[in-house]
Amino acid sequence: MSVQTNTAKEFINDPYHLFRQLHSHQAVQWFQFFNSEGWLITGYKEAEAALKDSRFVKEISNHVPPESLGTPSETLMPVFNLTNNMMLFRDAPHHTRLRGLVTKAFTPRMTEKLRPTIEKMANYLLDEMKNKQEHELIADFAYTLPVMVIAELIGVPNEDREQFREWSDAFIKFIDLNTTEADLEAVAPQLKEADTYMRNLIKAKRIAPAEDLLSGLIAVSDSGDKLSEDEMVATCLLLLIAGHETTVNLITNGYYLLLKHPFEMEKLINDLSLVSNAVEEVLRFDPPVLLTTRWISEDLEFSGQALKKAQVAMIALGAANRDPAVVDNPDLFDVSRTNIKHLSFASGAHYCLGAPLARLEANIALETLIKRIHNVELSEEPTRRNNIIFRGFQALHFNGEIT
Ligand code: HEM
């Protein structure tokens, strides 16, 4: 088709420019997208249908002969073994089993119990920021808060959090669309290190169990055949990374949007009960996960297109959220918008397991920032992180008075 992306940098700075052009074209089209090509799905109805359709799969290896799949290099093999054991990259029945083992820990009811702890952590972080002249939201607040929460839930020592950041950066590079084999090889050692770290922690918890998710998983694994040690390592690392990577960006994208839209910020200052609606609008307007992928498991007809087995579908959640067919005035950021619809936590079998936790953290974070920081302004325009799928900033510097 004639619509073309420019450079990755231009796309990362404003993906919605391309999405607008695609909306006026076709909801599903074959597209060359940086280092990947496949069916790009940008319509809301079509994206939701694909996410709920069991012919759009995560594990193509179940549908094609093994010789048609390449073999990873020796460096990459352990990393593929790790990611292949994560529920995010599996289909039923393994996906159902792995997800079922941890679902209970993340229900809205269980999550709500964490509210007082998260509020205390948010206020503690702002107290620490008070003593500084210059403020940087990510390092001082938006990264630390979700990491502290997820580390405590899983039972991982919070002191090691700087390492989690490196592993997380490596992991998201691994699933980016603009990554080369050389990039993957470069980040493989960090993921190997994360794997070893988790195995050592499991050894220690076996000797001294605690009241945490990891100890619970060890008990399940040791009492039967429901969970292998490799799957336990992969599940904990996935939760550790997914549990903070995206929430950091939701908080930061949200605060940035409010700073760029002072009228919207004013609405929240005047009525804090609007914050939860604002979180949904941030999720819709600039989601932390812009896009997700699936394989096509069999030849099929979809939205008037002939999709072939083993092709890739790239489901643009961020485009679906701004589809003019389902959202009025989609490019307007409005925290008082009613009936907000978005696919930012996906849909179907892989619907984000941590959505209630992410919502709770973002609500508390934004409310605390709004209540305690006054006369705030950006001290410089922030730079986006270099990733096609995960939308966030490298840093967010601002000036303001913290009370
Ligand atoms: C704003 C924050 C978050 C966003 C935008 C987000 C987004 C997503 C999306 C889009 C998916 C589906 C990916 C796909 O279908 O391919 C997903 C899956 C997942 N998310 Fe989140 N997430 C967030 C926070 C969290 C948190 C706090 C946790 C912590 C537990 C978490 C854990 C997971 C897990 C385990 C999966 C895989 C679920 C499965 O495969 O069944 N996420 N997330």
CSV table of C-alpha atoms and ligand atoms in Angstrom, one decimal:
chain,number,residue,atom,x,y,z
A,1,MET,CA,0.0,0.0,0.0
A,2,SER,CA,1.1,3.6,-0.4
A,3,VAL,CA,1.1,4.7,3.2
A,4,GLN,CA,4.7,4.3,4.5
A,5,THR,CA,6.4,4.7,7.8
A,6,ASN,CA,9.4,6.9,7.9
A,7,THR,CA,12.2,6.2,10.3
A,8,ALA,CA,11.7,4.2,13.5
A,9,LYS,CA,12.5,7.4,15.4
A,10,GLU,CA,9.7,9.4,13.7
A,11,PHE,CA,7.3,6.5,14.3
A,12,ILE,CA,8.2,6.4,18.0
A,13,ASN,CA,7.8,10.1,18.3
A,14,ASP,CA,4.3,10.1,16.8
A,15,PRO,CA,2.8,6.7,15.9
A,16,TYR,CA,-0.6,8.3,15.6
A,17,HIS,CA,0.4,10.1,12.4
A,18,LEU,CA,0.7,6.8,10.6
A,19,PHE,CA,-2.3,5.3,12.3
A,20,ARG,CA,-4.5,8.2,11.2
A,21,GLN,CA,-3.5,7.5,7.6
A,22,LEU,CA,-4.2,3.8,8.0
A,23,HIS,CA,-7.7,4.4,9.5
A,24,SER,CA,-8.7,6.2,6.3
A,25,HIS,CA,-7.5,3.2,4.3
A,26,GLN,CA,-8.2,-0.3,5.5
A,27,ALA,CA,-8.6,-1.9,9.0
A,28,VAL,CA,-6.4,-4.9,8.0
A,29,GLN,CA,-3.5,-4.6,5.5
A,30,TRP,CA,-0.2,-6.2,4.6
A,31,PHE,CA,2.5,-4.0,6.0
A,32,GLN,CA,6.3,-3.7,6.1
A,33,PHE,CA,6.9,-2.6,9.6
A,34,PHE,CA,10.7,-2.0,10.2
A,35,ASN,CA,12.3,-5.4,10.7
A,36,SER,CA,8.9,-7.2,10.5
A,37,GLU,CA,6.2,-7.7,8.0
A,38,GLY,CA,2.7,-9.0,8.3
A,39,TRP,CA,-1.0,-8.1,8.6
A,40,LEU,CA,-1.3,-4.8,10.4
A,41,ILE,CA,-4.6,-4.6,12.2
A,42,THR,CA,-5.7,-1.0,13.1
A,43,GLY,CA,-9.5,-1.1,13.4
A,44,TYR,CA,-11.0,-1.5,16.9
A,45,LYS,CA,-13.5,-4.1,15.9
A,46,GLU,CA,-11.0,-6.1,13.9
A,47,ALA,CA,-8.3,-5.9,16.7
A,48,GLU,CA,-10.7,-7.1,19.3
A,49,ALA,CA,-11.9,-9.9,17.0
A,50,ALA,CA,-8.4,-11.1,16.3
A,51,LEU,CA,-7.4,-11.1,20.1
A,52,LYS,CA,-10.5,-13.3,20.8
A,53,ASP,CA,-10.0,-15.6,17.8
A,54,SER,CA,-8.2,-18.9,18.7
A,55,ARG,CA,-6.8,-19.1,15.2
A,56,PHE,CA,-4.6,-16.1,16.0
A,57,VAL,CA,-2.0,-18.0,18.1
A,58,LYS,CA,1.2,-17.4,20.1
A,59,GLU,CA,2.9,-20.8,19.4
A,60,ILE,CA,3.3,-21.4,15.7
A,61,SER,CA,5.4,-24.4,16.5
A,62,ASN,CA,2.2,-26.3,17.2
A,63,HIS,CA,1.0,-25.8,13.7
A,64,VAL,CA,4.0,-26.2,11.3
A,65,PRO,CA,6.7,-28.9,10.9
A,66,PRO,CA,9.7,-28.3,13.2
A,67,GLU,CA,12.1,-28.1,10.2
A,68,SER,CA,10.3,-25.0,8.9
A,69,LEU,CA,11.3,-23.1,12.0
A,70,GLY,CA,14.9,-21.8,12.3
A,71,THR,CA,17.1,-23.0,15.1
A,72,PRO,CA,18.3,-20.2,17.5
A,73,SER,CA,22.0,-19.8,17.9
A,74,GLU,CA,23.8,-21.2,20.9
A,75,THR,CA,23.7,-17.8,22.7
A,76,LEU,CA,20.0,-17.4,22.1
A,77,MET,CA,18.9,-20.9,22.9
A,78,PRO,CA,18.7,-20.4,26.7
A,79,VAL,CA,16.7,-17.2,26.2
A,80,PHE,CA,14.2,-18.9,23.9
A,81,ASN,CA,13.9,-21.7,26.5
A,82,LEU,CA,13.1,-19.1,29.1
A,83,THR,CA,10.6,-17.1,27.1
A,84,ASN,CA,8.9,-20.2,25.7
A,85,ASN,CA,8.0,-21.1,29.2
A,86,MET,CA,6.2,-17.8,29.8
A,87,MET,CA,2.4,-17.9,29.6
A,88,LEU,CA,2.5,-14.8,27.4
A,89,PHE,CA,4.1,-16.8,24.6
A,90,ARG,CA,1.9,-20.0,25.1
A,91,ASP,CA,-1.5,-21.3,24.0
A,92,ALA,CA,-4.0,-23.6,25.6
A,93,PRO,CA,-3.7,-26.0,27.4
A,94,HIS,CA,-0.3,-24.8,28.8
A,95,HIS,CA,-1.3,-21.2,28.8
A,96,THR,CA,-4.5,-22.0,30.8
A,97,ARG,CA,-2.6,-24.1,33.4
A,98,LEU,CA,0.2,-21.5,33.9
A,99,ARG,CA,-2.2,-18.6,34.1
A,100,GLY,CA,-4.5,-20.5,36.4
A,101,LEU,CA,-1.7,-20.9,39.0
A,102,VAL,CA,-1.3,-17.2,39.5
A,103,THR,CA,-4.7,-15.7,38.6
A,104,LYS,CA,-5.9,-15.6,42.2
A,105,ALA,CA,-3.1,-13.3,43.4
A,106,PHE,CA,-4.2,-10.6,40.9
A,107,THR,CA,-7.9,-10.4,41.2
A,108,PRO,CA,-9.4,-7.0,41.9
A,109,ARG,CA,-10.2,-8.1,45.5
A,110,MET,CA,-6.7,-9.3,46.3
A,111,THR,CA,-5.2,-6.2,44.6
A,112,GLU,CA,-7.4,-3.8,46.5
A,113,LYS,CA,-5.9,-5.1,49.8
A,114,LEU,CA,-2.6,-3.6,48.6
A,115,ARG,CA,-4.1,0.0,48.5
A,116,PRO,CA,-2.8,1.2,52.0
A,117,THR,CA,0.8,-0.2,51.2
A,118,ILE,CA,0.9,1.4,47.8
A,119,GLU,CA,-0.4,4.8,49.2
A,120,LYS,CA,2.3,4.6,51.9
A,121,MET,CA,5.0,3.9,49.3
A,122,ALA,CA,3.8,6.7,47.0
A,123,ASN,CA,3.9,9.2,49.9
A,124,TYR,CA,7.3,8.0,51.1
A,125,LEU,CA,8.8,8.5,47.6
A,126,LEU,CA,7.4,12.0,47.4
A,127,ASP,CA,8.8,12.8,50.9
A,128,GLU,CA,12.2,11.7,49.5
A,129,MET,CA,11.8,13.9,46.5
A,130,LYS,CA,11.1,16.9,48.6
A,131,ASN,CA,14.8,17.1,49.6
A,132,LYS,CA,16.0,17.4,46.0
A,133,GLN,CA,16.2,20.5,43.8
A,134,GLU,CA,15.7,18.8,40.5
A,135,HIS,CA,13.0,16.2,40.0
A,136,GLU,CA,13.0,13.3,37.6
A,137,LEU,CA,9.8,11.4,37.7
A,138,ILE,CA,10.9,8.0,36.5
A,139,ALA,CA,13.9,7.2,38.7
A,140,ASP,CA,12.5,9.0,41.7
A,141,PHE,CA,8.9,7.7,41.6
A,142,ALA,CA,7.3,6.1,38.5
A,143,TYR,CA,9.8,3.2,38.3
A,144,THR,CA,10.3,2.7,42.0
A,145,LEU,CA,6.7,2.4,43.0
A,146,PRO,CA,5.6,-0.5,40.8
A,147,VAL,CA,8.9,-2.3,41.3
A,148,MET,CA,8.5,-2.1,45.1
A,149,VAL,CA,5.0,-3.5,44.9
A,150,ILE,CA,5.6,-6.4,42.5
A,151,ALA,CA,8.9,-7.3,44.2
A,152,GLU,CA,7.0,-7.6,47.5
A,153,LEU,CA,4.2,-9.6,46.0
A,154,ILE,CA,6.5,-12.1,44.4
A,155,GLY,CA,8.9,-12.2,47.2
A,156,VAL,CA,12.0,-10.8,45.4
A,157,PRO,CA,14.3,-8.6,47.4
A,158,ASN,CA,13.5,-5.0,46.5
A,159,GLU,CA,17.2,-4.0,47.0
A,160,ASP,CA,18.0,-5.7,43.7
A,161,ARG,CA,15.7,-3.4,41.8
A,162,GLU,CA,18.4,-1.8,39.7
A,163,GLN,CA,19.2,-5.2,38.2
A,164,PHE,CA,15.5,-5.7,37.4
A,165,ARG,CA,15.6,-2.6,35.3
A,166,GLU,CA,18.5,-4.0,33.2
A,167,TRP,CA,16.7,-7.3,32.7
A,168,SER,CA,13.5,-5.6,31.8
A,169,ASP,CA,15.3,-3.4,29.2
A,170,ALA,CA,16.8,-6.6,27.8
A,171,PHE,CA,13.4,-8.4,27.7
A,172,ILE,CA,11.6,-5.6,25.9
A,173,LYS,CA,14.4,-5.4,23.4
A,174,PHE,CA,13.8,-9.1,22.8
A,175,ILE,CA,10.2,-8.6,21.8
A,176,ASP,CA,10.5,-5.3,19.9
A,177,LEU,CA,9.8,-5.3,16.2
A,178,ASN,CA,12.8,-3.4,15.3
A,179,THR,CA,15.4,-5.8,16.7
A,180,THR,CA,18.1,-7.6,14.8
A,181,GLU,CA,19.7,-10.9,15.6
A,182,ALA,CA,22.8,-9.0,16.8
A,183,ASP,CA,20.6,-7.0,19.2
A,184,LEU,CA,19.2,-10.2,20.6
A,185,GLU,CA,22.6,-11.7,21.1
A,186,ALA,CA,23.7,-8.5,22.9
A,187,VAL,CA,20.9,-8.7,25.4
A,188,ALA,CA,21.0,-12.5,25.9
A,189,PRO,CA,23.5,-12.4,28.8
A,190,GLN,CA,21.3,-10.2,30.9
A,191,LEU,CA,18.4,-12.6,30.5
A,192,LYS,CA,20.6,-15.5,31.3
A,193,GLU,CA,21.6,-13.6,34.5
A,194,ALA,CA,18.0,-13.1,35.4
A,195,ASP,CA,17.3,-16.8,34.9
A,196,THR,CA,20.2,-17.7,37.3
A,197,TYR,CA,19.1,-15.1,39.8
A,198,MET,CA,15.6,-16.6,40.0
A,199,ARG,CA,16.9,-20.2,40.3
A,200,ASN,CA,19.1,-19.1,43.2
A,201,LEU,CA,16.2,-17.4,44.9
A,202,ILE,CA,14.0,-20.5,44.5
A,203,LYS,CA,16.8,-22.5,46.2
A,204,ALA,CA,16.8,-20.1,49.1
A,205,LYS,CA,13.0,-20.0,49.4
A,206,ARG,CA,12.8,-23.8,49.4
A,207,ILE,CA,14.9,-23.7,52.6
A,208,ALA,CA,13.1,-20.6,54.1
A,209,PRO,CA,9.6,-20.2,52.6
A,210,ALA,CA,7.7,-17.0,53.2
A,211,GLU,CA,4.2,-15.6,52.6
A,212,ASP,CA,4.7,-14.7,49.0
A,213,LEU,CA,3.8,-15.8,45.5
A,214,LEU,CA,7.1,-17.5,44.8
A,215,SER,CA,6.9,-19.6,47.9
A,216,GLY,CA,3.3,-20.5,46.9
A,217,LEU,CA,4.5,-21.6,43.4
A,218,ILE,CA,7.3,-23.7,44.9
A,219,ALA,CA,4.8,-25.5,47.0
A,220,VAL,CA,2.6,-26.2,43.9
A,221,SER,CA,5.6,-27.4,41.9
A,222,ASP,CA,7.0,-29.6,44.7
A,223,SER,CA,3.6,-31.3,45.4
A,224,GLY,CA,2.9,-32.6,41.9
A,225,ASP,CA,3.4,-32.2,38.2
A,226,LYS,CA,1.5,-28.9,37.6
A,227,LEU,CA,4.6,-26.7,37.2
A,228,SER,CA,8.2,-27.4,36.2
A,229,GLU,CA,11.1,-25.5,37.7
A,230,ASP,CA,11.7,-23.9,34.2
A,231,GLU,CA,8.1,-22.7,34.2
A,232,MET,CA,8.3,-21.4,37.7
A,233,VAL,CA,11.4,-19.3,36.8
A,234,ALA,CA,9.7,-18.0,33.6
A,235,THR,CA,6.5,-17.2,35.4
A,236,CYS,CA,8.2,-15.2,38.2
A,237,LEU,CA,10.4,-13.3,35.7
A,238,LEU,CA,7.4,-12.5,33.5
A,239,LEU,CA,5.5,-11.2,36.5
A,240,LEU,CA,8.5,-9.2,37.7
A,241,ILE,CA,9.0,-7.5,34.3
A,242,ALA,CA,5.4,-7.2,33.2
A,243,GLY,CA,4.5,-6.0,36.8
A,244,HIS,CA,6.5,-2.8,36.5
A,245,GLU,CA,7.7,-2.2,32.9
A,246,THR,CA,4.3,-1.0,31.6
A,247,THR,CA,3.0,0.6,34.8
A,248,VAL,CA,6.1,2.9,34.9
A,249,ASN,CA,5.1,4.1,31.4
A,250,LEU,CA,1.4,4.5,32.3
A,251,ILE,CA,2.3,6.8,35.2
A,252,THR,CA,4.8,8.7,33.2
A,253,ASN,CA,2.8,9.0,30.0
A,254,GLY,CA,-0.1,10.1,32.2
A,255,TYR,CA,1.7,12.8,34.1
A,256,TYR,CA,3.3,14.0,30.9
A,257,LEU,CA,-0.1,14.3,29.2
A,258,LEU,CA,-1.5,16.2,32.1
A,259,LEU,CA,1.5,18.6,32.0
A,260,LYS,CA,0.9,19.2,28.3
A,261,HIS,CA,-2.8,19.7,28.8
A,262,PRO,CA,-3.1,22.1,31.8
A,263,PHE,CA,-6.8,22.4,31.3
A,264,GLU,CA,-7.2,18.7,31.9
A,265,MET,CA,-4.8,18.9,34.9
A,266,GLU,CA,-7.0,21.6,36.3
A,267,LYS,CA,-10.1,19.4,36.0
A,268,LEU,CA,-8.3,16.8,38.2
A,269,ILE,CA,-7.0,19.3,40.7
A,270,ASN,CA,-10.6,20.5,41.2
A,271,ASP,CA,-12.1,17.0,41.3
A,272,LEU,CA,-9.9,14.1,42.3
A,273,SER,CA,-12.8,11.7,41.8
A,274,LEU,CA,-12.0,12.1,38.1
A,275,VAL,CA,-8.6,10.5,38.4
A,276,SER,CA,-9.8,6.9,37.7
A,277,ASN,CA,-11.4,8.1,34.5
A,278,ALA,CA,-8.2,10.0,33.6
A,279,VAL,CA,-6.2,6.8,34.0
A,280,GLU,CA,-8.6,5.1,31.4
A,281,GLU,CA,-8.2,8.1,29.1
A,282,VAL,CA,-4.4,7.9,29.3
A,283,LEU,CA,-4.5,4.2,28.6
A,284,ARG,CA,-6.7,4.9,25.6
A,285,PHE,CA,-4.8,7.9,24.3
A,286,ASP,CA,-1.2,6.7,24.6
A,287,PRO,CA,-1.0,3.1,25.8
A,288,PRO,CA,2.2,1.6,27.3
A,289,VAL,CA,1.9,-1.4,24.9
A,290,LEU,CA,1.3,0.0,21.5
A,291,LEU,CA,1.1,-3.3,19.6
A,292,THR,CA,1.0,-7.0,20.1
A,293,THR,CA,1.6,-9.9,17.7
A,294,ARG,CA,0.0,-13.3,16.9
A,295,TRP,CA,0.7,-16.0,14.3
A,296,ILE,CA,-2.0,-17.2,11.9
A,297,SER,CA,-2.5,-20.9,12.6
A,298,GLU,CA,-4.5,-21.8,9.4
A,299,ASP,CA,-5.5,-20.1,6.2
A,300,LEU,CA,-8.5,-17.9,6.9
A,301,GLU,CA,-10.6,-15.0,5.6
A,302,PHE,CA,-10.5,-12.0,7.9
A,303,SER,CA,-12.0,-8.6,7.2
A,304,GLY,CA,-12.0,-9.3,3.5
A,305,GLN,CA,-8.3,-10.4,3.4
A,306,ALA,CA,-6.9,-13.8,2.8
A,307,LEU,CA,-4.6,-14.5,5.8
A,308,LYS,CA,-2.3,-17.5,5.3
A,309,LYS,CA,-1.0,-20.0,7.8
A,310,ALA,CA,2.3,-19.0,9.5
A,311,GLN,CA,1.9,-15.3,8.6
A,312,VAL,CA,2.2,-12.7,11.4
A,313,ALA,CA,-0.6,-10.4,12.5
A,314,MET,CA,0.5,-7.2,14.2
A,315,ILE,CA,-2.4,-5.9,16.3
A,316,ALA,CA,-2.0,-2.2,16.9
A,317,LEU,CA,-3.8,-1.6,20.2
A,318,GLY,CA,-2.8,2.1,20.1
A,319,ALA,CA,-4.4,2.5,16.6
A,320,ALA,CA,-7.6,0.6,17.7
A,321,ASN,CA,-8.0,3.0,20.6
A,322,ARG,CA,-8.2,5.9,18.2
A,323,ASP,CA,-10.4,4.3,15.6
A,324,PRO,CA,-12.8,7.0,14.5
A,325,ALA,CA,-15.4,4.3,13.8
A,326,VAL,CA,-15.8,3.7,17.6
A,327,VAL,CA,-14.4,6.8,19.3
A,328,ASP,CA,-15.7,10.4,18.9
A,329,ASN,CA,-12.9,12.9,18.4
A,330,PRO,CA,-10.3,10.2,19.0
A,331,ASP,CA,-7.2,12.5,18.9
A,332,LEU,CA,-8.6,14.7,21.7
A,333,PHE,CA,-7.2,14.0,25.2
A,334,ASP,CA,-10.2,14.5,27.5
A,335,VAL,CA,-10.1,13.2,31.1
A,336,SER,CA,-13.9,13.7,31.5
A,337,ARG,CA,-14.7,11.6,28.4
A,338,THR,CA,-17.5,9.2,29.1
A,339,ASN,CA,-17.7,5.4,28.2
A,340,ILE,CA,-14.0,5.1,27.4
A,341,LYS,CA,-13.3,2.0,25.3
A,342,HIS,CA,-9.7,0.8,24.8
A,343,LEU,CA,-7.8,-2.4,24.1
A,344,SER,CA,-4.7,-1.3,26.1
A,345,PHE,CA,-4.8,-4.5,28.2
A,346,ALA,CA,-5.6,-6.6,25.1
A,347,SER,CA,-8.6,-8.9,25.1
A,348,GLY,CA,-9.3,-12.6,25.0
A,349,ALA,CA,-7.2,-15.4,26.6
A,350,HIS,CA,-4.1,-13.1,27.2
A,351,TYR,CA,-6.0,-10.2,28.6
A,352,CYS,CA,-3.6,-8.5,31.0
A,353,LEU,CA,-3.4,-10.4,34.2
A,354,GLY,CA,-2.2,-7.4,36.1
A,355,ALA,CA,-4.8,-4.9,34.9
A,356,PRO,CA,-6.4,-4.4,38.3
A,357,LEU,CA,-3.0,-3.8,39.9
A,358,ALA,CA,-1.8,-1.5,37.1
A,359,ARG,CA,-5.0,0.6,37.5
A,360,LEU,CA,-4.7,0.8,41.3
A,361,GLU,CA,-1.1,1.8,41.1
A,362,ALA,CA,-1.7,4.4,38.4
A,363,ASN,CA,-4.7,5.9,40.3
A,364,ILE,CA,-2.7,6.2,43.5
A,365,ALA,CA,0.3,7.5,41.7
A,366,LEU,CA,-1.5,10.2,39.8
A,367,GLU,CA,-3.6,11.2,42.7
A,368,THR,CA,-0.6,11.6,45.0
A,369,LEU,CA,1.4,13.6,42.4
A,370,ILE,CA,-1.6,15.9,41.8
A,371,LYS,CA,-2.2,16.4,45.5
A,372,ARG,CA,1.4,17.0,46.5
A,373,ILE,CA,3.2,18.8,43.6
A,374,HIS,CA,2.2,22.4,42.9
A,375,ASN,CA,3.2,24.9,40.2
A,376,VAL,CA,4.6,22.2,38.2
A,377,GLU,CA,6.1,22.4,34.7
A,378,LEU,CA,8.4,20.3,32.5
A,379,SER,CA,12.0,21.5,32.6
A,380,GLU,CA,12.7,20.0,29.2
A,381,GLU,CA,10.8,18.1,26.5
A,382,PRO,CA,11.4,14.4,27.3
A,383,THR,CA,12.9,11.9,24.9
A,384,ARG,CA,11.1,8.7,24.0
A,385,ARG,CA,12.6,5.3,24.7
A,386,ASN,CA,13.8,3.6,21.6
A,387,ASN,CA,11.2,0.8,21.3
A,388,ILE,CA,8.4,0.3,18.8
A,389,ILE,CA,6.1,-1.7,21.1
A,390,PHE,CA,6.6,-0.3,24.6
A,391,ARG,CA,5.8,3.4,24.8
A,392,GLY,CA,7.5,5.5,27.4
A,393,PHE,CA,10.2,8.1,28.1
A,394,GLN,CA,13.8,7.9,29.0
A,395,ALA,CA,13.3,10.4,31.7
A,396,LEU,CA,10.9,13.1,32.7
A,397,HIS,CA,12.4,16.2,34.3
A,398,PHE,CA,10.2,18.8,35.9
A,399,ASN,CA,10.2,21.7,38.4
A,400,GLY,CA,7.6,22.1,41.1
A,401,GLU,CA,7.0,22.5,44.8
A,402,ILE,CA,6.4,19.3,46.7
A,403,THR,CA,4.4,19.6,49.9
B,1,HEM,C1,-0.3,-0.2,32.5
B,1,HEM,C2,0.2,-1.3,32.8
B,1,HEM,C3,0.0,-2.5,32.0
B,1,HEM,C4,-0.3,-2.6,30.6
B,1,HEM,C5,-0.6,-1.5,29.6
B,1,HEM,C6,-0.3,-4.0,30.3
B,1,HEM,C7,-0.6,-4.6,29.1
B,1,HEM,C8,-0.7,-5.9,28.8
B,1,HEM,C9,-1.1,-6.4,27.5
B,1,HEM,C10,-1.5,-5.6,26.3
B,1,HEM,C11,-1.0,-7.8,27.6
B,1,HEM,C12,-1.4,-8.8,26.5
B,1,HEM,C13,-0.3,-9.0,25.6
B,1,HEM,C14,-0.8,-9.9,24.4
B,1,HEM,O1,-2.0,-10.2,24.3
B,1,HEM,O2,0.1,-10.3,23.6
B,1,HEM,C15,-0.6,-8.1,28.9
B,1,HEM,C16,-0.4,-9.4,29.4
B,1,HEM,C17,0.1,-9.6,30.6
B,1,HEM,N1,0.3,-8.7,31.7
B,1,HEM,FE1,0.1,-6.8,31.6
B,1,HEM,N2,0.0,-4.8,31.4
B,1,HEM,C18,0.2,-3.9,32.5
B,1,HEM,C19,0.5,-4.2,33.8
B,1,HEM,C20,0.7,-5.4,34.2
B,1,HEM,C21,1.0,-5.7,35.6
B,1,HEM,C22,1.1,-4.7,36.8
B,1,HEM,C23,1.2,-7.0,35.7
B,1,HEM,C24,1.5,-7.8,36.9
B,1,HEM,C25,1.1,-8.8,37.3
B,1,HEM,C26,1.0,-7.6,34.3
B,1,HEM,C27,1.1,-8.9,34.0
B,1,HEM,C28,0.8,-9.4,32.7
B,1,HEM,C29,0.9,-10.8,32.4
B,1,HEM,C30,1.3,-12.0,33.3
B,1,HEM,C31,0.4,-11.0,31.1
B,1,HEM,C32,0.3,-12.3,30.3
B,1,HEM,C33,-1.1,-12.8,30.4
B,1,HEM,C34,-1.3,-14.0,29.5
B,1,HEM,O3,-0.5,-14.3,28.7
B,1,HEM,O4,-2.3,-14.7,29.8
B,1,HEM,N3,0.7,-6.6,33.5
B,1,HEM,N4,-0.4,-6.9,29.6
